[in-house]
PDB file of C-alpha atoms and ligand atoms in Angstrom:
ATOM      1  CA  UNK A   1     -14.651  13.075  24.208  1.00  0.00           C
ATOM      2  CA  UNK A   2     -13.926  15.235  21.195  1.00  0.00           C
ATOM      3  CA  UNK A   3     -10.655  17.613  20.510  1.00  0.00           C
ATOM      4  CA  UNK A   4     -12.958  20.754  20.138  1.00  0.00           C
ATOM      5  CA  UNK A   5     -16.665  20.859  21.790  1.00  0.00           C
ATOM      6  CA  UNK A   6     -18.244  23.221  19.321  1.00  0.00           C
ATOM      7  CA  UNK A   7     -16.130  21.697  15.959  1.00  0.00           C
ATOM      8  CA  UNK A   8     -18.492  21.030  13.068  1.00  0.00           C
ATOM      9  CA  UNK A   9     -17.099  17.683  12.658  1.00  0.00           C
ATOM     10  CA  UNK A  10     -17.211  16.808  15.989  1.00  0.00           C
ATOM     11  CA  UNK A  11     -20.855  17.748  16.391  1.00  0.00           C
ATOM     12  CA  UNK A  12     -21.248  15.413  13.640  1.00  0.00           C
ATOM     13  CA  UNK A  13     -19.937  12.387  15.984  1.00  0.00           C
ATOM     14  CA  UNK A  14     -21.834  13.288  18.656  1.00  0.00           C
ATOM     15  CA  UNK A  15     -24.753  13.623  16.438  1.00  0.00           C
ATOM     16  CA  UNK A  16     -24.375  10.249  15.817  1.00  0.00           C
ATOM     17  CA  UNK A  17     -23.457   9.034  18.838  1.00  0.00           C
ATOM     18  CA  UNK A  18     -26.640  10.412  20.430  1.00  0.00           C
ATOM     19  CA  UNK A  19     -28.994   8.567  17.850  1.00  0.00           C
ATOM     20  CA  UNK A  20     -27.088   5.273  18.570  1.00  0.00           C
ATOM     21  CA  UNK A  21     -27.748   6.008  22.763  1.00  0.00           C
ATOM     22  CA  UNK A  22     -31.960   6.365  21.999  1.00  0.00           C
ATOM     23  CA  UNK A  23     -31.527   3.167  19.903  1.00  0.00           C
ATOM     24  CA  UNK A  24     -29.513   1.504  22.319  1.00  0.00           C
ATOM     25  CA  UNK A  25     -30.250   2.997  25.513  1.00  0.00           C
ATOM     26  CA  UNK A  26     -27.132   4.437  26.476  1.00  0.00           C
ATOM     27  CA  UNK A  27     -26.882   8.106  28.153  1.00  0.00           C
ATOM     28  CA  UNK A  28     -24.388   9.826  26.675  1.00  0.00           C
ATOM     29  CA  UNK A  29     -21.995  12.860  27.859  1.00  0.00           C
ATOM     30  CA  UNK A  30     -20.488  14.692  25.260  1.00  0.00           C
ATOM     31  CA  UNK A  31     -17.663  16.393  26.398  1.00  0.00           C
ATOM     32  CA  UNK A  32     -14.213  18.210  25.446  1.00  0.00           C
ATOM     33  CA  UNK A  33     -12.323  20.999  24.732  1.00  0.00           C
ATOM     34  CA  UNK A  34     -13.451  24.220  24.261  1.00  0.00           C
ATOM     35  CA  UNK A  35     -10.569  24.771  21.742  1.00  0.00           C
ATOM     36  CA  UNK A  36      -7.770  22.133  20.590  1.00  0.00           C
ATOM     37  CA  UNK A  37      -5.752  21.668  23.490  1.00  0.00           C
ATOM     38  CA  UNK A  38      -4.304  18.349  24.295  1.00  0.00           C
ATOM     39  CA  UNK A  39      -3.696  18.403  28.075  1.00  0.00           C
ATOM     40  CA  UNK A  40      -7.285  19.572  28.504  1.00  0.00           C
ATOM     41  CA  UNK A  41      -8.326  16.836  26.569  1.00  0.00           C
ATOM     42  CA  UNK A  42      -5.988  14.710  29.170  1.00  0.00           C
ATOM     43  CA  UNK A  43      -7.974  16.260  32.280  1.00  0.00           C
ATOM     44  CA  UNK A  44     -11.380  15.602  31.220  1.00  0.00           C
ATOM     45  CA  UNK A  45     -10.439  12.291  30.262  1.00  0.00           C
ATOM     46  CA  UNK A  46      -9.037  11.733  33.928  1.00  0.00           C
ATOM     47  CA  UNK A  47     -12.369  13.465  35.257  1.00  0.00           C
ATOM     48  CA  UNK A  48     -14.649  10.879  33.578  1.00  0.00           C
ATOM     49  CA  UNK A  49     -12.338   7.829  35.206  1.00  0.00           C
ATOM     50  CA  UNK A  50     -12.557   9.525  38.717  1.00  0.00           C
ATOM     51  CA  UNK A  51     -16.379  10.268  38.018  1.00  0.00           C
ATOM     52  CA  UNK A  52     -17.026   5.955  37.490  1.00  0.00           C
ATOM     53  CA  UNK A  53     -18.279   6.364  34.115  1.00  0.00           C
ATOM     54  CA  UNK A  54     -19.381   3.321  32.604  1.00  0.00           C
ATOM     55  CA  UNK A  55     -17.416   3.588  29.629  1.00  0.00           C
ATOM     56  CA  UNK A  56     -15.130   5.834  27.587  1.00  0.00           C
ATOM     57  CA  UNK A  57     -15.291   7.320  23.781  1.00  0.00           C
ATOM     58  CA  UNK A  58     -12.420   9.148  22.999  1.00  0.00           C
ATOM     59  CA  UNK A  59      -9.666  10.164  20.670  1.00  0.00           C
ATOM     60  CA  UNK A  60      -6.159   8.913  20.947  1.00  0.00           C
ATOM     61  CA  UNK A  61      -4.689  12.366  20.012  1.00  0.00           C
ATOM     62  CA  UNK A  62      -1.201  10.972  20.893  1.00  0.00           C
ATOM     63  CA  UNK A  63       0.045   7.878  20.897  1.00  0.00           C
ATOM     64  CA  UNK A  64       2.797   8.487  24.058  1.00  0.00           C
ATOM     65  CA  UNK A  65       0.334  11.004  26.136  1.00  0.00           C
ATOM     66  CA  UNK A  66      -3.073   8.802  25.418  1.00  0.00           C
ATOM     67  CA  UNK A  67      -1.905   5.119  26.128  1.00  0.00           C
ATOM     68  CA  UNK A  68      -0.969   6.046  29.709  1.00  0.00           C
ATOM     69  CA  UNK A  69      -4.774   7.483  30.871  1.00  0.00           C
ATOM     70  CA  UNK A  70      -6.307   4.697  28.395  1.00  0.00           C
ATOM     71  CA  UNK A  71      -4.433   1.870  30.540  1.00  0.00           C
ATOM     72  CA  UNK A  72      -5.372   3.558  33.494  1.00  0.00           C
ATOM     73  CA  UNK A  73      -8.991   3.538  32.869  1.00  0.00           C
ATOM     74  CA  UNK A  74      -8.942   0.022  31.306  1.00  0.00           C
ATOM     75  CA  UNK A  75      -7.411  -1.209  34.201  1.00  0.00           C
ATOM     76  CA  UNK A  76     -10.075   0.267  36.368  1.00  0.00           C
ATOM     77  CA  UNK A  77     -12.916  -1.767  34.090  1.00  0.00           C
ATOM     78  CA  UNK A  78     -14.142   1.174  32.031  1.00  0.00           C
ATOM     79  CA  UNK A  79     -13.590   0.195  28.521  1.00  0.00           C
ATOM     80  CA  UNK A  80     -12.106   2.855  26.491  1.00  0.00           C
ATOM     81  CA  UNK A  81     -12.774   3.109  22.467  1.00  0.00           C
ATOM     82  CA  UNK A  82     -11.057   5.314  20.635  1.00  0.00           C
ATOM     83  CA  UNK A  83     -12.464   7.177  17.619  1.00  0.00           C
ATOM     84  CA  UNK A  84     -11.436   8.995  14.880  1.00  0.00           C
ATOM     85  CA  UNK A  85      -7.210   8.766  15.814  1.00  0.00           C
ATOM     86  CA  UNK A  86      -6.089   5.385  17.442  1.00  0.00           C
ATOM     87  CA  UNK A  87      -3.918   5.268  20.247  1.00  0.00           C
ATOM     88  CA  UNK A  88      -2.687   1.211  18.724  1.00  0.00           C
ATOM     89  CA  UNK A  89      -0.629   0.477  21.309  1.00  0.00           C
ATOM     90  CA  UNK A  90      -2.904   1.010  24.438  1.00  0.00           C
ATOM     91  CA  UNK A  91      -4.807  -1.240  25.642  1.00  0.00           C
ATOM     92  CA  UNK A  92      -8.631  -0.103  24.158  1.00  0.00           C
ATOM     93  CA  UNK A  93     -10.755  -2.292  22.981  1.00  0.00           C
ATOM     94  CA  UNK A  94     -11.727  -1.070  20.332  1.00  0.00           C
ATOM     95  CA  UNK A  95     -11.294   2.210  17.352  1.00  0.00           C
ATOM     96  CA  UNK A  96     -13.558   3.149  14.863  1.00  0.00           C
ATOM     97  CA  UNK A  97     -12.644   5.713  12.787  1.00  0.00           C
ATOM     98  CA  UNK A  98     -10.833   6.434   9.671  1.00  0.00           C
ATOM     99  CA  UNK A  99      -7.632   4.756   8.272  1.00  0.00           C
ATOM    100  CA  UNK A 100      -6.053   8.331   8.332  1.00  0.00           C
ATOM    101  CA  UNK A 101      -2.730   7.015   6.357  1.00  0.00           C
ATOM    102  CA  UNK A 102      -4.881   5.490   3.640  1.00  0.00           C
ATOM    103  CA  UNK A 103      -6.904   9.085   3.635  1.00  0.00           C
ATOM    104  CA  UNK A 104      -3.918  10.716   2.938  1.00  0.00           C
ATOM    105  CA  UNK A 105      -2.819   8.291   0.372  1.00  0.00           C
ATOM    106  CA  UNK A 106      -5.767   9.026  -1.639  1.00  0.00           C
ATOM    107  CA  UNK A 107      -5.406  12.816  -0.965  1.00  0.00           C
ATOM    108  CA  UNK A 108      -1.743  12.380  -2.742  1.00  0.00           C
ATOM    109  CA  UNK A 109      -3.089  10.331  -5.189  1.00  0.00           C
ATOM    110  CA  UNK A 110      -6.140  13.212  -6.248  1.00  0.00           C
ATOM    111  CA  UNK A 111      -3.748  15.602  -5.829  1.00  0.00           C
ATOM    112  CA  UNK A 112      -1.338  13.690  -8.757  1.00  0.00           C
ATOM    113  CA  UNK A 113      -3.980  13.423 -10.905  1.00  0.00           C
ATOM    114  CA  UNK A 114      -5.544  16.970 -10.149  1.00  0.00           C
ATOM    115  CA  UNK A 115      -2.447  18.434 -10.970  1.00  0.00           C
ATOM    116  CA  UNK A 116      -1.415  16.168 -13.968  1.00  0.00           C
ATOM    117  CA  UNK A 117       2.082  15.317 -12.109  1.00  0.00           C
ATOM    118  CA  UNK A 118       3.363  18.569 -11.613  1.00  0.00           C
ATOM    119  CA  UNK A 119       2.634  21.011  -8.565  1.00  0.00           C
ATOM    120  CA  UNK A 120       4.432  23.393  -5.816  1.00  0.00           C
ATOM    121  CA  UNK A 121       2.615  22.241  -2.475  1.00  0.00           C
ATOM    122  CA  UNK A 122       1.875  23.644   1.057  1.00  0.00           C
ATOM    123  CA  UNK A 123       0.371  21.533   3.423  1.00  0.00           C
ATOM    124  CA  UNK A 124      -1.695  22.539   6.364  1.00  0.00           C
ATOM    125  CA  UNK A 125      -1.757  20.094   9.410  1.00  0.00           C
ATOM    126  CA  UNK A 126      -4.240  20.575  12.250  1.00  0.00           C
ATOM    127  CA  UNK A 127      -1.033  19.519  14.632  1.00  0.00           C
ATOM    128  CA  UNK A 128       2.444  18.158  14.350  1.00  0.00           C
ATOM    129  CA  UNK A 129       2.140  16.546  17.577  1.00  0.00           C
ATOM    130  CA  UNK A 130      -1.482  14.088  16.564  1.00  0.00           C
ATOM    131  CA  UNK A 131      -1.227  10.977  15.302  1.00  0.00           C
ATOM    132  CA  UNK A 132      -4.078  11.314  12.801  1.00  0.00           C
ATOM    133  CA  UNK A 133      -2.408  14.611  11.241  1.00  0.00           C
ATOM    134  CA  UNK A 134       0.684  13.102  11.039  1.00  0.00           C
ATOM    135  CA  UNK A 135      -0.258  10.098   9.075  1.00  0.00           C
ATOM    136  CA  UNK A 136      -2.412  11.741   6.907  1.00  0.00           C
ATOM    137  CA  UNK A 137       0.628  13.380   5.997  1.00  0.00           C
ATOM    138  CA  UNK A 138       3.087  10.583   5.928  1.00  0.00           C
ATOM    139  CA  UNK A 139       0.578   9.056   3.581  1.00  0.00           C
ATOM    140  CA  UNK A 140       0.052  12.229   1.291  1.00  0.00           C
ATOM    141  CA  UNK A 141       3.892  11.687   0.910  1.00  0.00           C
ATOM    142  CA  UNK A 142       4.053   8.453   0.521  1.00  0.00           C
ATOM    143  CA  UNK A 143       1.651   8.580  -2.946  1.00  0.00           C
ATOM    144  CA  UNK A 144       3.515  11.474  -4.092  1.00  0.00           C
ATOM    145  CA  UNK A 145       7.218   9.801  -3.647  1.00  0.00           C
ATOM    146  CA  UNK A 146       7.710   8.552  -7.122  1.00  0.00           C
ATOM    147  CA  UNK A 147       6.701  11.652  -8.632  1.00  0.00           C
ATOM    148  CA  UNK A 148       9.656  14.055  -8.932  1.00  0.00           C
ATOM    149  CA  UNK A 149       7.078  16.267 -10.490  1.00  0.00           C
ATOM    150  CA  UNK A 150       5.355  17.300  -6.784  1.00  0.00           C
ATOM    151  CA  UNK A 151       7.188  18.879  -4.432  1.00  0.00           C
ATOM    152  CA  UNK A 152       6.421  19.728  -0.993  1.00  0.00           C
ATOM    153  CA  UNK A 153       8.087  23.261  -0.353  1.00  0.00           C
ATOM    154  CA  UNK A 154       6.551  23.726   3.389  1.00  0.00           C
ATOM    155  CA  UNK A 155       4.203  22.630   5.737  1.00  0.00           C
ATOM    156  CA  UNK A 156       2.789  24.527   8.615  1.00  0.00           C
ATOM    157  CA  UNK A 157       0.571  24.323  11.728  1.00  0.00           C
ATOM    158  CA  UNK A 158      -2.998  25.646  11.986  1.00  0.00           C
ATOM    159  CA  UNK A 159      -3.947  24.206  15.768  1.00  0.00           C
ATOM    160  CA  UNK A 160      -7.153  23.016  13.695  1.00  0.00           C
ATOM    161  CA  UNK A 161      -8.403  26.776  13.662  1.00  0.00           C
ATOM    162  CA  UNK A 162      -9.687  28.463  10.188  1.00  0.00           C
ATOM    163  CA  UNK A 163      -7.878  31.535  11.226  1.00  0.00           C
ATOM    164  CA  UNK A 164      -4.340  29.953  11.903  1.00  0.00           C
ATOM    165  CA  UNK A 165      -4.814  28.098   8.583  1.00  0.00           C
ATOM    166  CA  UNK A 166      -5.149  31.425   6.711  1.00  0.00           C
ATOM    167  CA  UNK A 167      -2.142  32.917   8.590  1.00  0.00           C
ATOM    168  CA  UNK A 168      -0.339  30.262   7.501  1.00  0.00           C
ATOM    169  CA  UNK A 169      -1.228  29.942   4.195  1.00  0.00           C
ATOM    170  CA  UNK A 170      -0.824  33.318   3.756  1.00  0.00           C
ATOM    171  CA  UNK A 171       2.654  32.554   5.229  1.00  0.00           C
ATOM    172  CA  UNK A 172       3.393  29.749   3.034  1.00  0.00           C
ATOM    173  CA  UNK A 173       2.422  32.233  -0.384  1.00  0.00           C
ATOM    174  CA  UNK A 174       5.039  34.758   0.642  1.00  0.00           C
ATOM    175  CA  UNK A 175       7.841  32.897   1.381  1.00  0.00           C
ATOM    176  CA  UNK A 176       6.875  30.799  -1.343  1.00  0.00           C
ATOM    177  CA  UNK A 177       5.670  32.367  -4.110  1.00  0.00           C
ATOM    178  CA  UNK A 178       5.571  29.439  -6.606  1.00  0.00           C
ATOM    179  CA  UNK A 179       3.021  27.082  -4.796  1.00  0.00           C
ATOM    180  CA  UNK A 180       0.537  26.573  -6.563  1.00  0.00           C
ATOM    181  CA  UNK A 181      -1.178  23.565  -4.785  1.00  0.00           C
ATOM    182  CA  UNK A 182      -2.637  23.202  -1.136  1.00  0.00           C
ATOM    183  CA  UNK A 183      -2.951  20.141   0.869  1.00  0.00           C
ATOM    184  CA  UNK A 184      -5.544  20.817   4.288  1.00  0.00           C
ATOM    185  CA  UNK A 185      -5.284  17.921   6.363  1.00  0.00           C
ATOM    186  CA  UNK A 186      -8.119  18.611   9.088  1.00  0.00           C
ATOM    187  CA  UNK A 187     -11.800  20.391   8.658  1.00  0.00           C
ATOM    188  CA  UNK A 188     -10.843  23.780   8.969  1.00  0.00           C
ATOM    189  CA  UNK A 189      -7.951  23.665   7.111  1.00  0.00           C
ATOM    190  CA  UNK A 190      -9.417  23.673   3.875  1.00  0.00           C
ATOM    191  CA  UNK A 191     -11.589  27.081   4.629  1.00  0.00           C
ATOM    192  CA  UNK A 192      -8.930  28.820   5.442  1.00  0.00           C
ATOM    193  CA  UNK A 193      -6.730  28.118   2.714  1.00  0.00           C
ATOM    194  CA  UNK A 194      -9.684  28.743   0.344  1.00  0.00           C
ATOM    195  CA  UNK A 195      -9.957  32.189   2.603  1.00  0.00           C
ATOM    196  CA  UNK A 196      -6.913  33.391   1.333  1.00  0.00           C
ATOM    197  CA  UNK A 197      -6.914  32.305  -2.041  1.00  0.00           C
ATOM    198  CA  UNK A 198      -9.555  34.400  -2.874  1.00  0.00           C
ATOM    199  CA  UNK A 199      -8.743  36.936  -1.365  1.00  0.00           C
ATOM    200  CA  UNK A 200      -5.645  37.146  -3.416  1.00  0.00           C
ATOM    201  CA  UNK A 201      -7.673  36.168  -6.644  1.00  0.00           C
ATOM    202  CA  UNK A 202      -5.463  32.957  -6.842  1.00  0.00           C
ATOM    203  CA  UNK A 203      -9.278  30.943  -7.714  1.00  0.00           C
ATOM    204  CA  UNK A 204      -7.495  30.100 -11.269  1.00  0.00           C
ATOM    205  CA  UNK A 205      -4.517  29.150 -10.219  1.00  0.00           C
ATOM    206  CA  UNK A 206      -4.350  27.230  -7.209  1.00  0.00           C
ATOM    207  CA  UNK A 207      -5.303  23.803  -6.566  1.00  0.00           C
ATOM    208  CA  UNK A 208      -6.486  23.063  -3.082  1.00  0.00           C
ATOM    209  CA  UNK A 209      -7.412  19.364  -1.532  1.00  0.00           C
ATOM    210  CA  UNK A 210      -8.977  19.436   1.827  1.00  0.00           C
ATOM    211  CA  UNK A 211     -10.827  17.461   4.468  1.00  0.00           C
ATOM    212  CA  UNK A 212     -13.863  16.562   5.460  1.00  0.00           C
ATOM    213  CA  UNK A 213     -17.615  17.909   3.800  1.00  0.00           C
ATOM    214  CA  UNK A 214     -18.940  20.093   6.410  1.00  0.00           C
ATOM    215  CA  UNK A 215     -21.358  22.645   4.737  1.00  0.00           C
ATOM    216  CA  UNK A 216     -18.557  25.696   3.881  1.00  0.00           C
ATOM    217  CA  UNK A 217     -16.313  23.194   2.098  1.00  0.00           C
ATOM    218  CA  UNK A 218     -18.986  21.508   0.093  1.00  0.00           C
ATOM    219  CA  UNK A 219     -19.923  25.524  -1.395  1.00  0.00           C
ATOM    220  CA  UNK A 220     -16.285  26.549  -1.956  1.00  0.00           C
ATOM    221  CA  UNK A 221     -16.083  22.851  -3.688  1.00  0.00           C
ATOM    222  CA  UNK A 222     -19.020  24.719  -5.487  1.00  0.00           C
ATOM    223  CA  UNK A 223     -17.881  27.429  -6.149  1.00  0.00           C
ATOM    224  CA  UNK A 224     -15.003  26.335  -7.992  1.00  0.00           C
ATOM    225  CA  UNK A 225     -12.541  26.927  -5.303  1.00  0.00           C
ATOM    226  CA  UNK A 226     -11.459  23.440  -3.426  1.00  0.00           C
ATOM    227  CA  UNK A 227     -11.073  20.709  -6.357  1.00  0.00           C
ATOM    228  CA  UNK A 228     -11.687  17.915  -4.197  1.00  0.00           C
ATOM    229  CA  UNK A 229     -11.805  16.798  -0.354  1.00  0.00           C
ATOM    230  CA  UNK A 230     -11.416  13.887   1.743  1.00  0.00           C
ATOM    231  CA  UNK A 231     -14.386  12.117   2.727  1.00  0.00           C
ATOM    232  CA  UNK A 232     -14.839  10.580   6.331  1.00  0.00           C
ATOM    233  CA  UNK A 233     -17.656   9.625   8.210  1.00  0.00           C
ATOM    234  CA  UNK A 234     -18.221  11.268  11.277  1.00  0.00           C
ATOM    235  CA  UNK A 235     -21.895  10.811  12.278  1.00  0.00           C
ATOM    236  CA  UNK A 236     -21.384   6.509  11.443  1.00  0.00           C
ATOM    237  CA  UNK A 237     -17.621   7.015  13.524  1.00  0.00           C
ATOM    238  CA  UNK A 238     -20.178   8.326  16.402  1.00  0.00           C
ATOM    239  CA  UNK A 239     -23.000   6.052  16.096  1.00  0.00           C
ATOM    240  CA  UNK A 240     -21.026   2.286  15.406  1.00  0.00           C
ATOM    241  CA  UNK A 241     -18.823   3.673  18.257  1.00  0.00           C
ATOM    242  CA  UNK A 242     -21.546   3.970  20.829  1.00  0.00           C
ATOM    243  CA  UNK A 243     -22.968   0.223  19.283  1.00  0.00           C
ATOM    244  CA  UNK A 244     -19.406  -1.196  20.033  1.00  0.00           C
ATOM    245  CA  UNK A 245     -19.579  -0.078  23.558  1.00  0.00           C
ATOM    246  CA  UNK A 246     -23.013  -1.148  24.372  1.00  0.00           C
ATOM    247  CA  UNK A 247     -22.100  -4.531  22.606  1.00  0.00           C
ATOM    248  CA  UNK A 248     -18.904  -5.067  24.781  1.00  0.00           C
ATOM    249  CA  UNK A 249     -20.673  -4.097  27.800  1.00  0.00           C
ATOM    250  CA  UNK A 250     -23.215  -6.776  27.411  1.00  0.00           C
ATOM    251  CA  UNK A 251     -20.008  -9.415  27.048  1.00  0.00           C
ATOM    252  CA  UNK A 252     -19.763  -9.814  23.215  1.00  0.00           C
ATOM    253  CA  UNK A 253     -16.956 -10.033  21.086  1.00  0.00           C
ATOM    254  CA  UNK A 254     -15.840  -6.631  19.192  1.00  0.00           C
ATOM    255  CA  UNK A 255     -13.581  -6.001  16.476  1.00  0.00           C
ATOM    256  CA  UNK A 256     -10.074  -4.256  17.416  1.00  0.00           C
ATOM    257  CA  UNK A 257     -10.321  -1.730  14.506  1.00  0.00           C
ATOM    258  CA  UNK A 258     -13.546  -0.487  12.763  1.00  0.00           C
ATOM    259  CA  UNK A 259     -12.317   1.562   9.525  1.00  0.00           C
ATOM    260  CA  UNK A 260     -14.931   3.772   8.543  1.00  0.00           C
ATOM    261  CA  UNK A 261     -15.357   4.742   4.682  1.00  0.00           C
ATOM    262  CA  UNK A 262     -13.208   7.125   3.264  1.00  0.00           C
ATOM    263  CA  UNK A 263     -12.552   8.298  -0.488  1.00  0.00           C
ATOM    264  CA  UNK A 264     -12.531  11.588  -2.240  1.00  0.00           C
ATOM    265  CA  UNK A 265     -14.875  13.521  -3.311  1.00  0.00           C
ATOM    266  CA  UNK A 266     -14.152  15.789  -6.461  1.00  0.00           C
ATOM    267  CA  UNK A 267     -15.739  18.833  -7.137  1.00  0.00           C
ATOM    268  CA  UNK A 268     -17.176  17.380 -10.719  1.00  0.00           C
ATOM    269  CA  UNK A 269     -19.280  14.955  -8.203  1.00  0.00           C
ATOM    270  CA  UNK A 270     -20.628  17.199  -6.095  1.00  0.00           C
ATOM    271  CA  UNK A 271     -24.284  17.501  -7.944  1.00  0.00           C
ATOM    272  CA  UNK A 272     -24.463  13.914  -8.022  1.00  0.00           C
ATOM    273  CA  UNK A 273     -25.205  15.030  -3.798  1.00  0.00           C
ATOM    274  CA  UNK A 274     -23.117  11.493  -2.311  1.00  0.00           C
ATOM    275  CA  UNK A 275     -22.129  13.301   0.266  1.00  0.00           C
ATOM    276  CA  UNK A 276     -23.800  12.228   3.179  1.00  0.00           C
ATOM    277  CA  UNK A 277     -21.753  12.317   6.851  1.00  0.00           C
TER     278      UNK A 277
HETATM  279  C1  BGC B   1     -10.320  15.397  12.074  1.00  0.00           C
HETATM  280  C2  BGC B   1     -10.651  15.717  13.506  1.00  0.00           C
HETATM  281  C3  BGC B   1     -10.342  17.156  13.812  1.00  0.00           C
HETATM  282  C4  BGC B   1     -11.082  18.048  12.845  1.00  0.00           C
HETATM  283  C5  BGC B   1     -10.646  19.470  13.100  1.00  0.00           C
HETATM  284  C6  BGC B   1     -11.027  16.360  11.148  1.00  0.00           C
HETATM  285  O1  BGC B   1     -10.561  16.135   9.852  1.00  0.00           O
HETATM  286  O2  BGC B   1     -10.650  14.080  11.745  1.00  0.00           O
HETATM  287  O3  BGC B   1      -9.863  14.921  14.356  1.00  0.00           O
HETATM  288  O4  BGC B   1     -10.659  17.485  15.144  1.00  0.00           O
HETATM  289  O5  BGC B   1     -10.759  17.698  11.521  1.00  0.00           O
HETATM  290  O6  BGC B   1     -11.407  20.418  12.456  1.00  0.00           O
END
């Protein structure tokens, strides 16, 4: 169950998640969203535990709003794993996915060093209300703390569209004219920062960090215009995430947490081509 059927990223996971069903036998359903929308995400959650499915993939947008249906479903013996955002304190066997404070650790960190200490920064979340957007930025500020040469001036909501990024960012540059540093903290986030930038003619002077290596980030990363981006893993988050599943269901023993790689990927390494989902 993805937050957006038709996301890049997500297409990615269920990419994945359809090679590891031929390998392992498993018929898959891929299912969610047609945009970000959290109580949709709810429903069709609740539709696959009325419909008796034999197990659930899903993410655990939020924490409070998740654990409830996750329990629920659990406690009718369909096993749910979470990927890509935990939901910790339910009862799921199992998540896979991304440490998303450590991923925004490093993006603080790249940022630092992109920057040589000193930057005006604008961060774009996906959602205040997710989990995984929230500690991606909790851990973006967490690596910059100590370094009274970053500041963060504003941070705005994009409802993980490109075009609400732009607005924002656009948004962000007027009321703050001094950025000069972007933080995107989900897939589209970075594109639509990058949209606006050039636009303006900012290229020169703005340093963006983004997420994620779907095709259009990788060529602006080209082109000169995102410095560097996080890295996950969204095809192996897919595929070890249907391999869990089918292991638990034939009675072995799991791991609780899966992290998948993550690092950053600068735009001087980009022709070295590691950048495989
Ligand atoms: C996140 C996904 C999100 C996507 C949105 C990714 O960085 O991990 O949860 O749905 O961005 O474009």
């Amino acid at each position: 169950m993805s937050e957006e059927l038709n996301n890049e990223y997500w297409r990615l996971v269920e990419k994945g998640a359809k090679a590891a069903g031929r390998r392992y036998h498993v018929s898959i359903e891929y299912n969610g969203p047609l945009q970000s929308n959290l109580s949709e995400h709810m429903k069709l959650i609740d539709m696959a535990i009325s419909s008796k499915v034999d197990g659930i993939i899903t993410q655990g947008l939020s924490e409070e709003k998740f654990t409830p249906l996750i329990n629920k479903a659990m406690k009718k013996g369909i096993p749910v794993i979470t990927v890509d955002t935990d939901a910790a304190k339910s009862k799921r066997v199992s998540y896979v996915g991304t440490d998303n404070y450590r991923s925004g650790y490093l993006a603080g960190k790249a940022l630092i060093a992109g920057t040589k200490g000193k930057a005006v920064v604008g961060i774009i979340t996906g959602s205040f209300e997710a989990s995984h957007q929230k500690l991606r930025v909790e851990g973006f500020k967490d690596a910059i703390k100590n370094k009274p040469g970053i500041k963060v001036v504003d941070i705005k909501a994009s409802n993980i569209t490109k075009v609400q990024a732009a607005e924002k960012a656009n948004e962000i540059l007027s009321e703050h004219p001094d950025v000069n540093a972007f933080y995107g903290t989900s897939a589209l986030d970075g594109l639509g920062i990058a949209q606006v930038i050039k636009r303006q003619g900012h290229e020169k002077k703005i340093y963006i960090i983004s997420f994620d290596t779907l095709p259009e980030t990788l060529q602006l990363m080209k082109q000169g215009i995102i410095q560097a981006t996080v890295v996950q893993k969204p095809y192996k988050i897919g595929y070890e995430s249907v391999k869990l599943m089918h292991e638990f269901k034939k009675g072995r023993h799991i791991p609780s947490t899966i992290h998948t790689d993550t690092g950053i990927l600068y735009q001087k390494d980009i022709a070295k081509g590691d950048v495989s989902p």
